[in-house]
mmCIF file of C-alpha atoms in Angstrom:
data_model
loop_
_atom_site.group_PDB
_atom_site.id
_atom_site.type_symbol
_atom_site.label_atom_id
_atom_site.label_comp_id
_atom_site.label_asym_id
_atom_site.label_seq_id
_atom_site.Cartn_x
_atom_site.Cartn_y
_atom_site.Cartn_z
ATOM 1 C CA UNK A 1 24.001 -31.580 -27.500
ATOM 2 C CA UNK A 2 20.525 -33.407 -26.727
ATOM 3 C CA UNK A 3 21.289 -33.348 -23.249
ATOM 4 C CA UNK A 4 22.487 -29.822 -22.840
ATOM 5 C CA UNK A 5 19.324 -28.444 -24.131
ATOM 6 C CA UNK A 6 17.295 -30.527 -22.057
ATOM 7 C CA UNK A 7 19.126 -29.073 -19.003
ATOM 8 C CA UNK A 8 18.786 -25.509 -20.677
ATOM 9 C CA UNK A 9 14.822 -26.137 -20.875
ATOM 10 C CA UNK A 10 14.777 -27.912 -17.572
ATOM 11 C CA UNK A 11 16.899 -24.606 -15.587
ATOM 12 C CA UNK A 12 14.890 -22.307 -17.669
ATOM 13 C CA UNK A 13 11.130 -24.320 -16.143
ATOM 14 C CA UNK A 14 12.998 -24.164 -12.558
ATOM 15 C CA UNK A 15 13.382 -20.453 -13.086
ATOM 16 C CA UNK A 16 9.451 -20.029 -13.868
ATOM 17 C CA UNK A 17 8.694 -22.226 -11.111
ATOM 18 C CA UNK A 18 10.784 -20.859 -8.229
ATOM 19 C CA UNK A 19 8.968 -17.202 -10.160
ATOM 20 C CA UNK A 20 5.767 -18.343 -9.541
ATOM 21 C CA UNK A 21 6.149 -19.825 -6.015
ATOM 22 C CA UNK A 22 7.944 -16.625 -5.105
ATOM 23 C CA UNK A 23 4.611 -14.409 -6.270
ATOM 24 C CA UNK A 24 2.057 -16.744 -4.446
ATOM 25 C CA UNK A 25 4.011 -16.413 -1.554
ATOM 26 C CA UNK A 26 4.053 -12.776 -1.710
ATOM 27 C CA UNK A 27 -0.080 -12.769 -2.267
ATOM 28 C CA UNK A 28 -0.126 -14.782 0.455
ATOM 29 C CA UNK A 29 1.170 -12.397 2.615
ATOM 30 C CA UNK A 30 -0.745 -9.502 1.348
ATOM 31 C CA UNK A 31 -3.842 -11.946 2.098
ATOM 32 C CA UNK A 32 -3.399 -12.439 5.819
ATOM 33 C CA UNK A 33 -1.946 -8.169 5.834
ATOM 34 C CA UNK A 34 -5.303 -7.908 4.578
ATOM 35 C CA UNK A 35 -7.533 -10.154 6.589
ATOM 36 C CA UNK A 36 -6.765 -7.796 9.857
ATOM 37 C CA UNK A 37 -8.608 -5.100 7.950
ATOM 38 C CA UNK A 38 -12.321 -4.459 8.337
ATOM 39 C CA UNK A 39 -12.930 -3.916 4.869
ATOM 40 C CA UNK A 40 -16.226 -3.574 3.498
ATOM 41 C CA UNK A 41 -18.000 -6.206 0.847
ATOM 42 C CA UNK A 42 -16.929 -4.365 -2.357
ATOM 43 C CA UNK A 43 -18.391 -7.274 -4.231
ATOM 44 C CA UNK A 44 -21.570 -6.564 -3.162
ATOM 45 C CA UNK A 45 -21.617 -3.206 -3.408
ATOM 46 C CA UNK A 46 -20.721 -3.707 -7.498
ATOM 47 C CA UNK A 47 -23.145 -6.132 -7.660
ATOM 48 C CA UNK A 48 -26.195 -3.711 -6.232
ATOM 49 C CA UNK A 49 -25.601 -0.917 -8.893
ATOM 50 C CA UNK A 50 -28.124 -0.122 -10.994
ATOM 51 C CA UNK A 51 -28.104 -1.196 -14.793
ATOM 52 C CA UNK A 52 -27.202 1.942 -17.052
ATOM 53 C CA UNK A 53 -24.760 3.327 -14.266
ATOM 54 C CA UNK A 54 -20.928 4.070 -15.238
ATOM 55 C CA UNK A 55 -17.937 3.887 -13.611
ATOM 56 C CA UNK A 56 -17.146 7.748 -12.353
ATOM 57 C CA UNK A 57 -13.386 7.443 -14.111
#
């Protein structure tokens, strides 16, 4: 009984791991898609806004 829920728990971390290897495998791929681009520095465009101004949504 002990046993079988320790396999249950230890499938059910498996499952979440192979999940999350499976997603940071996919960002990596949308990473190097991305790194072709010549994107501009939308981090410092953000950070040059004036105080006071809000988003246009």
């Amino acid at each position: 009984m002990v046993t079988e829920i320790m396999e249950i728990r230890k499938r059910n971390q498996l499952k979440k791991l192979n999940a999350l290897v499976k997603e940071i495998i996919e960002v990596r791929q949308y990473l190097k898609y991305f790194e072709g681009l010549n994107l501009p520095d939308y981090q410092a465009m953000i950070s040059q806004v004036p105080l006071g101004v809000e988003p246009g949504c």
